[in-house]
PDB file of C-alpha atoms in Angstrom:
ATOM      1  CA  UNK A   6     -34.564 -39.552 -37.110  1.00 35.00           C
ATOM      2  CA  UNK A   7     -32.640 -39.680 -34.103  1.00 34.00           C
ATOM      3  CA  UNK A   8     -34.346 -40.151 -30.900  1.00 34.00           C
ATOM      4  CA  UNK A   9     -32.942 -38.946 -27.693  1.00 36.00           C
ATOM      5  CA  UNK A  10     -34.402 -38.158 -24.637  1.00 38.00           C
ATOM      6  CA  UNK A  11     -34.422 -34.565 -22.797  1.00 39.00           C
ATOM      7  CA  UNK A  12     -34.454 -34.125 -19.043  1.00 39.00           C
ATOM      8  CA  UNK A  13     -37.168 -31.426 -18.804  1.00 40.00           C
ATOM      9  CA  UNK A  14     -35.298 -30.614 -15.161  1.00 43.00           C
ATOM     10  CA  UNK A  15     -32.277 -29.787 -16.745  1.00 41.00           C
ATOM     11  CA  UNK A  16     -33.141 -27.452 -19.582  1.00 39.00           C
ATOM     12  CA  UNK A  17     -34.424 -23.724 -18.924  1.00 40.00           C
ATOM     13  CA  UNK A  18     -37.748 -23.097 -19.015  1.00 37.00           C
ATOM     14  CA  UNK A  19     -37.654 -20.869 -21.799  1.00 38.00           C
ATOM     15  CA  UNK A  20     -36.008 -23.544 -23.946  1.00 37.00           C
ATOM     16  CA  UNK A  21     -39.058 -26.154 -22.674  1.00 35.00           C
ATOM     17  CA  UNK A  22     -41.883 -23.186 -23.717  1.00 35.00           C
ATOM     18  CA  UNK A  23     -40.172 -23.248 -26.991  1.00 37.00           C
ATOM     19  CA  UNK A  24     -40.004 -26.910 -27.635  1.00 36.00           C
ATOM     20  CA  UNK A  25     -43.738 -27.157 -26.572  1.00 33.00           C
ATOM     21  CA  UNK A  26     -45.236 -24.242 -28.832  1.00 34.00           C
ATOM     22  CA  UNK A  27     -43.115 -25.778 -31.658  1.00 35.00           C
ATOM     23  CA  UNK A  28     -44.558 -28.976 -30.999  1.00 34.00           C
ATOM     24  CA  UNK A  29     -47.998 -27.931 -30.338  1.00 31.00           C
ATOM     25  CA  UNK A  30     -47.776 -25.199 -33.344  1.00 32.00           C
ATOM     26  CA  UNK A  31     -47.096 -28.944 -35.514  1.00 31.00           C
ATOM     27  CA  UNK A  32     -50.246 -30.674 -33.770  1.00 27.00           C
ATOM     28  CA  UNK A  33     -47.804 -33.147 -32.454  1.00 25.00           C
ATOM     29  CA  UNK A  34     -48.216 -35.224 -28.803  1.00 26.00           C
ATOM     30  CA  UNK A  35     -45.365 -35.512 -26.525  1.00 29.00           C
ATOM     31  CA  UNK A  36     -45.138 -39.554 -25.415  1.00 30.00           C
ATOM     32  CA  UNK A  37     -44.469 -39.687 -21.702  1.00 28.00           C
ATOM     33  CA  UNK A  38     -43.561 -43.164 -21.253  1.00 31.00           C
ATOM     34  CA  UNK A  39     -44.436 -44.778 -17.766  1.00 34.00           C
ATOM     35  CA  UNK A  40     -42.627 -43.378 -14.785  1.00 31.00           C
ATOM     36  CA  UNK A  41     -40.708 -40.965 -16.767  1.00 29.00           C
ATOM     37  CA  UNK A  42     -43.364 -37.983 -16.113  1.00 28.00           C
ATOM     38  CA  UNK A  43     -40.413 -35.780 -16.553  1.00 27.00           C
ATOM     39  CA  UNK A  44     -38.772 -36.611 -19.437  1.00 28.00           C
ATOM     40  CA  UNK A  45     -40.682 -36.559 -23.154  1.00 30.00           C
ATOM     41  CA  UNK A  46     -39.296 -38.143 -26.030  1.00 30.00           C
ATOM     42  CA  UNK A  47     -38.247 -35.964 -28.589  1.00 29.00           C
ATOM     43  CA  UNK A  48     -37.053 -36.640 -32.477  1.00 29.00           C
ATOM     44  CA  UNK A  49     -34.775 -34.790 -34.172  1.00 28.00           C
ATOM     45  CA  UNK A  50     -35.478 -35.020 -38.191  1.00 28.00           C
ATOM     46  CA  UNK A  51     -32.134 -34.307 -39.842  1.00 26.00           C
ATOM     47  CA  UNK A  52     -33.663 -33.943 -42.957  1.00 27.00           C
ATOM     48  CA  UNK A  53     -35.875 -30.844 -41.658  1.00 29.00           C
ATOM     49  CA  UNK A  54     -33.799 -29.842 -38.608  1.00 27.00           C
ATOM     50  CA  UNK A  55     -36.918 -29.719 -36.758  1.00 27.00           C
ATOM     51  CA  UNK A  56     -38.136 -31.262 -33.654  1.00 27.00           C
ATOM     52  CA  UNK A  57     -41.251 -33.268 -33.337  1.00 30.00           C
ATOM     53  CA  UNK A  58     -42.353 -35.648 -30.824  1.00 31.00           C
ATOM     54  CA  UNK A  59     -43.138 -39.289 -31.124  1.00 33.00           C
ATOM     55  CA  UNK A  60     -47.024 -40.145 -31.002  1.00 37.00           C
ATOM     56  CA  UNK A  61     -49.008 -43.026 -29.888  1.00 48.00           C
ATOM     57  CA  UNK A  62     -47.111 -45.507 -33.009  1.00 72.00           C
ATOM     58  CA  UNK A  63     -48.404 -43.836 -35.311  1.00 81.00           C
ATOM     59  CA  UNK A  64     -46.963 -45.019 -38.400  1.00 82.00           C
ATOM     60  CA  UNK A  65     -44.051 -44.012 -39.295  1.00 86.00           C
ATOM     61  CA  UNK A  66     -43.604 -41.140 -41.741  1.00 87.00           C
ATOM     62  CA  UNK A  67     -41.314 -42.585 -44.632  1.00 90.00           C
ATOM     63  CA  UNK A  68     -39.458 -40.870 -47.475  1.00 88.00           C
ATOM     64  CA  UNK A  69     -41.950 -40.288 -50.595  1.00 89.00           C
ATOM     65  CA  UNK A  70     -44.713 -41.701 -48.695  1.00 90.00           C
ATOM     66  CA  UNK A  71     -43.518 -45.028 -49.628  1.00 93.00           C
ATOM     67  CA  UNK A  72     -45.185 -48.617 -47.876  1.00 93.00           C
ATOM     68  CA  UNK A  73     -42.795 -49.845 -45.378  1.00 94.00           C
ATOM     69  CA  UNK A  74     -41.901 -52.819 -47.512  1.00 93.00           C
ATOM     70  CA  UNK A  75     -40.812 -50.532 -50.738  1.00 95.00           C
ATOM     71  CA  UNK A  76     -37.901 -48.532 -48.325  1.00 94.00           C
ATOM     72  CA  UNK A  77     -34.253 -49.111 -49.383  1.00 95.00           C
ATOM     73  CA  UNK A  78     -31.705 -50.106 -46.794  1.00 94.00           C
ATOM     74  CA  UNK A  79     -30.509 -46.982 -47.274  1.00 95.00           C
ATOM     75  CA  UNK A  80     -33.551 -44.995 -46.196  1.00 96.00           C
ATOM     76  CA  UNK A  81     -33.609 -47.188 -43.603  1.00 96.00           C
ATOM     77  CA  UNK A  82     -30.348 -46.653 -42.204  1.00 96.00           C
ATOM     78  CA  UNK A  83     -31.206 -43.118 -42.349  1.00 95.00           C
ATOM     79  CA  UNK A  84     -34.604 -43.614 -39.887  1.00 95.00           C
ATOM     80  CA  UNK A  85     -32.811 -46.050 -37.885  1.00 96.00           C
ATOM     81  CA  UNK A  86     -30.351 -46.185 -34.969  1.00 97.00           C
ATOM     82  CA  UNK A  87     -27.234 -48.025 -36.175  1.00 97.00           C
ATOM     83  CA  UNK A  88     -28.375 -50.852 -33.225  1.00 97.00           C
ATOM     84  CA  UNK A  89     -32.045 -51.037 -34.975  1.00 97.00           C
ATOM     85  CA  UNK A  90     -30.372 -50.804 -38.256  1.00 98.00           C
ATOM     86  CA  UNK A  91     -27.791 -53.749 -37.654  1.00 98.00           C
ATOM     87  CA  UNK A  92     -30.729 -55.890 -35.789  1.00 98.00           C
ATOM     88  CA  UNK A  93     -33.777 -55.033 -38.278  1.00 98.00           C
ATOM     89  CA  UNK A  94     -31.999 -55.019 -41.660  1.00 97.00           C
ATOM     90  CA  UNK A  95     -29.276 -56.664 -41.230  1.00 97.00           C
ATOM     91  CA  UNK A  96     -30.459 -59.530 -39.010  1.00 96.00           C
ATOM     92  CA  UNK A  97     -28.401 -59.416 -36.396  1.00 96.00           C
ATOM     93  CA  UNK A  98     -28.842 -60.456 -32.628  1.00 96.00           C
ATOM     94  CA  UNK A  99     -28.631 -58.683 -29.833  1.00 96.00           C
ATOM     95  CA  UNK A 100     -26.846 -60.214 -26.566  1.00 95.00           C
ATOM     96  CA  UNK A 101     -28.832 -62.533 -24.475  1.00 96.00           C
ATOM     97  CA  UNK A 102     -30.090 -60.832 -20.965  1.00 96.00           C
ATOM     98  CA  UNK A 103     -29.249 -57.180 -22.292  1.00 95.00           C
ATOM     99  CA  UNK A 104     -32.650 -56.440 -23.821  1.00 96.00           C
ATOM    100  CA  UNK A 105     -34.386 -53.588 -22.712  1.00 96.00           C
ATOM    101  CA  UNK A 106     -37.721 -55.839 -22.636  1.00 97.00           C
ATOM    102  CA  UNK A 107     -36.728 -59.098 -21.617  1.00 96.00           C
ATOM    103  CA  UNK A 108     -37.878 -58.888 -18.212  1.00 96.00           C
ATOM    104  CA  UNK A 109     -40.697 -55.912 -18.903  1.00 97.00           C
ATOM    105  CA  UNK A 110     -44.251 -57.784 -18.141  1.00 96.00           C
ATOM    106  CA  UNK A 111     -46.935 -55.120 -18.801  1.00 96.00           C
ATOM    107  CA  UNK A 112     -50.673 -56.101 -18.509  1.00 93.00           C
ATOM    108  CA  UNK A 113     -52.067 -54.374 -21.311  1.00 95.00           C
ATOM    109  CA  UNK A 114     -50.812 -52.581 -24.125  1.00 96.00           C
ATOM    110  CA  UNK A 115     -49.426 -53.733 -27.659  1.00 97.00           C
ATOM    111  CA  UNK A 116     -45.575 -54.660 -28.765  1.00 98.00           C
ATOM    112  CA  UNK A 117     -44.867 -52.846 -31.964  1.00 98.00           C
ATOM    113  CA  UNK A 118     -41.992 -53.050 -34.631  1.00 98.00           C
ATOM    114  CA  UNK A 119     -39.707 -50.480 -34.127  1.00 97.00           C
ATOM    115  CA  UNK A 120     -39.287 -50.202 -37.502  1.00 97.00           C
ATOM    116  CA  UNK A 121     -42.646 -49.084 -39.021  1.00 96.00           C
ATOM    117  CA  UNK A 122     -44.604 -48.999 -35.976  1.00 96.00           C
ATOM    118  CA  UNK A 123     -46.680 -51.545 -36.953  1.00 96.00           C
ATOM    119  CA  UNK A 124     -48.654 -53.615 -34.131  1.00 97.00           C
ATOM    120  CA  UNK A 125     -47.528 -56.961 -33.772  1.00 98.00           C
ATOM    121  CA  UNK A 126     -47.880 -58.825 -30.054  1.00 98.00           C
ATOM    122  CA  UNK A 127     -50.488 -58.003 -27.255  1.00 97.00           C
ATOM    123  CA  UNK A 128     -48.778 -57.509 -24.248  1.00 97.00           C
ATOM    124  CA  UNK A 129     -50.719 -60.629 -22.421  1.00 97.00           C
ATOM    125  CA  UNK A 130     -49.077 -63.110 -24.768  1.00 98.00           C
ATOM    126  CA  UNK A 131     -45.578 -62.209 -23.751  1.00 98.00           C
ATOM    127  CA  UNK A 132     -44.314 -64.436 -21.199  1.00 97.00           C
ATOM    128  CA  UNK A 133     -41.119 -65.362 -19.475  1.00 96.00           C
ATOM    129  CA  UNK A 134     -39.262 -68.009 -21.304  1.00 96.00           C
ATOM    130  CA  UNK A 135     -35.921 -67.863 -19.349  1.00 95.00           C
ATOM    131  CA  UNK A 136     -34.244 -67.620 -22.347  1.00 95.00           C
ATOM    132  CA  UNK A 137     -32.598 -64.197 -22.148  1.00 97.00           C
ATOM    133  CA  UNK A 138     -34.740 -62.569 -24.779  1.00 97.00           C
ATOM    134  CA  UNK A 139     -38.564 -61.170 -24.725  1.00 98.00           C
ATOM    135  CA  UNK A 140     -40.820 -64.217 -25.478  1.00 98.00           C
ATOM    136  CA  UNK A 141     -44.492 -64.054 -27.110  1.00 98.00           C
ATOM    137  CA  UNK A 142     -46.446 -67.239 -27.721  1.00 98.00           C
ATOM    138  CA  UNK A 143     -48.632 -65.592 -30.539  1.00 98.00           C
ATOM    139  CA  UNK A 144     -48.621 -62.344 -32.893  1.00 98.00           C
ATOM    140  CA  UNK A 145     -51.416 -60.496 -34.266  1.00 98.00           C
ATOM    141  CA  UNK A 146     -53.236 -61.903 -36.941  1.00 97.00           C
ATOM    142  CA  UNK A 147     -51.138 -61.236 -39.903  1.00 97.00           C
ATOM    143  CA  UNK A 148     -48.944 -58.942 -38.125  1.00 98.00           C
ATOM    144  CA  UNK A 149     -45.527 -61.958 -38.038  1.00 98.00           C
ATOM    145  CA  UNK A 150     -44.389 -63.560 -40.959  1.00 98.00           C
ATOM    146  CA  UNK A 151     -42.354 -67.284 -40.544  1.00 97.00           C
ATOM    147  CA  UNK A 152     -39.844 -67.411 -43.564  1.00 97.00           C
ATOM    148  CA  UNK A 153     -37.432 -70.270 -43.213  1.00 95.00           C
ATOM    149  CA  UNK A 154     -33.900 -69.244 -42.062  1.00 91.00           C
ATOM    150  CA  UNK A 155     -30.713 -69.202 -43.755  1.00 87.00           C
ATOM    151  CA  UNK A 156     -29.100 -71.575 -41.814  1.00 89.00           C
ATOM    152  CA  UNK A 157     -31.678 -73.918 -43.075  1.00 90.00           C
ATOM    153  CA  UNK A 158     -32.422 -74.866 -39.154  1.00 93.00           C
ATOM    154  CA  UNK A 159     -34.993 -72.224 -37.553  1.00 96.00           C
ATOM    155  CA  UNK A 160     -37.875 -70.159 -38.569  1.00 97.00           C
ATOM    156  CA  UNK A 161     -37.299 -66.579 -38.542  1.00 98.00           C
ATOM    157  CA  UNK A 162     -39.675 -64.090 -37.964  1.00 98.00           C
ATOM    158  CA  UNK A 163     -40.297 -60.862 -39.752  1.00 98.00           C
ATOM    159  CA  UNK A 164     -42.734 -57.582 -39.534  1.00 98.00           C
ATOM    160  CA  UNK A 165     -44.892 -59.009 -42.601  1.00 97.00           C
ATOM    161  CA  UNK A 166     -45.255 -54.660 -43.246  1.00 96.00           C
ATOM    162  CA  UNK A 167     -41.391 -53.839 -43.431  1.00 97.00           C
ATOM    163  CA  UNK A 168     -39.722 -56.903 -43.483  1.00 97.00           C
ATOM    164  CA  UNK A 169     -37.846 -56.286 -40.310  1.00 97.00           C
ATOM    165  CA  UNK A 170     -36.117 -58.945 -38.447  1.00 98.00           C
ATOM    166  CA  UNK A 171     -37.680 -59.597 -35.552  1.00 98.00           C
ATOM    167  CA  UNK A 172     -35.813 -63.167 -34.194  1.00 98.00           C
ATOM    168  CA  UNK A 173     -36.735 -66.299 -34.440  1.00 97.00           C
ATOM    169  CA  UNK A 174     -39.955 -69.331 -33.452  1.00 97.00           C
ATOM    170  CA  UNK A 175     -39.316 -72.203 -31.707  1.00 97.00           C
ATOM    171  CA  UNK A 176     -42.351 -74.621 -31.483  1.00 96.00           C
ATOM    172  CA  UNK A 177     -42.760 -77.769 -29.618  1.00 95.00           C
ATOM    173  CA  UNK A 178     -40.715 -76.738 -26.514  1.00 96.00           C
ATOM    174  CA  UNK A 179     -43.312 -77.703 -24.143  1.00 95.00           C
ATOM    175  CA  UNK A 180     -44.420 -74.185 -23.041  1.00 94.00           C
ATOM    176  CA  UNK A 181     -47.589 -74.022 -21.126  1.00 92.00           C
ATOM    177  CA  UNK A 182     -48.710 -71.608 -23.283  1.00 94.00           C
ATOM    178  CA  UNK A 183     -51.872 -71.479 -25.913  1.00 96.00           C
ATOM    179  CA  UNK A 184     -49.992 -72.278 -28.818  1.00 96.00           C
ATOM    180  CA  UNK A 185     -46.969 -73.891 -27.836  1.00 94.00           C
ATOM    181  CA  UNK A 186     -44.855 -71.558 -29.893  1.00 96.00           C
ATOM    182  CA  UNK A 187     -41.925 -69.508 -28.472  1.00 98.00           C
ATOM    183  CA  UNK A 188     -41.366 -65.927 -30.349  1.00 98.00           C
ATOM    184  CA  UNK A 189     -37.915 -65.448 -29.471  1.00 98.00           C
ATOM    185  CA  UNK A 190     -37.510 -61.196 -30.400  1.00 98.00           C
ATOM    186  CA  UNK A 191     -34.808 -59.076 -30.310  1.00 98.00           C
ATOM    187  CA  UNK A 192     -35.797 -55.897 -27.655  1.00 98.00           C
ATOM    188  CA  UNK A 193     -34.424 -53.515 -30.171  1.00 97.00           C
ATOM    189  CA  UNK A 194     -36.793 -54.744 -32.877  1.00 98.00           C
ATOM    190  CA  UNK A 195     -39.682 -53.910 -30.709  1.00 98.00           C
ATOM    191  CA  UNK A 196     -41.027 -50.898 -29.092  1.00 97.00           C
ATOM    192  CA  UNK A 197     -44.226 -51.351 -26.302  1.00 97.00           C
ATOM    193  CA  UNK A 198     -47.093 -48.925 -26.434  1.00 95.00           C
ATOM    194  CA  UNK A 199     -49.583 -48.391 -23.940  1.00 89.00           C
TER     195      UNK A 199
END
């Protein structure tokens, strides 16, 4: 899918009635995120040509009903951006500082891989680490696998449902935190629900 946002302001009101029967018609919510009353996030599925709006995480709907960690690179490249693609897949890193949640501190509410959708950090273990990306001290239970990295120096972490690269954990650092334990993440792998 492709997910873009639409200015409800700038489209007719005939077009909006449309978009909202079609999406109630399909049982589907509209996600308002906070402070954008106005806008709703909409996803275009190539595949049907239809519109549909993004619910509460819900997990995401993958080709043949398949478990997130049986999808090819190729189906994912075809439910990802080309960012989330390059980041989640391929392991890449976004730039330091640039993150959309690096400096986004809500007080309730879960992280979630913006891959599957899957639930990984509560929002009160995030914490600022100065480091330029979104730090957590802890994951969910079960939610973050460690796998050694290839470099043979760090610990990477992964969505243990899709495999998704998520960044990296650096322990020992002296963080007056609960565990100790930095989760360094990438903002694209990530998406925060209320």
């Amino acid at each position: 899918p492709v997910f873009s946002s639409i200015n409800q302001g700038a489209l007719p009101s005939s077009v909006m009635v449309m978009v909202t029967k079609a999406l109630l018609n399909r049982s589907l919510l509209v996600r308002c995120g906070p402070g954008r009353a106005s806008r709703a996030a909409v996803v275009v599925n190539r595949s049907r040509l239809g519109v549909r709006a993004m619910a509460s995480m819900a997990p995401r709907d993958l080709p043949g009903g398949k478990k997130p960690s049986e999808v090819s690179d190729s189906e994912w490249k075809t439910l990802l951006t080309d960012e989330q693609f390059r980041i989640l897949r391929m392991k890449g890193t976004e730039y330091p500082g640039t993150g959309e949640y690096n400096k986004f501190y809500p007080k309730d509410g879960v992280f979630c891989c913006a891959g599957c959708h899957a639930p990984l950090y509560k929002s009160e273990t995030k914490f600022d680490s100065g480091c330029g990306w979104p730090a957590f001290y802890d994951g969910l239970p079960g939610a973050v696998k460690e796998v050694p990295d290839a470099d043979g120096m760090r610990i990477e972490i992964v969505c243990s449902k899709c495999g998704g690269h998520l960044g990296h954990v650096f322990k020992g650092e002296g963080f007056k935190t609960p565990t100790n334990a930095r989760h360094c993440v990438n903002s694209v792998s990530i998406k925060y629900d209320k």
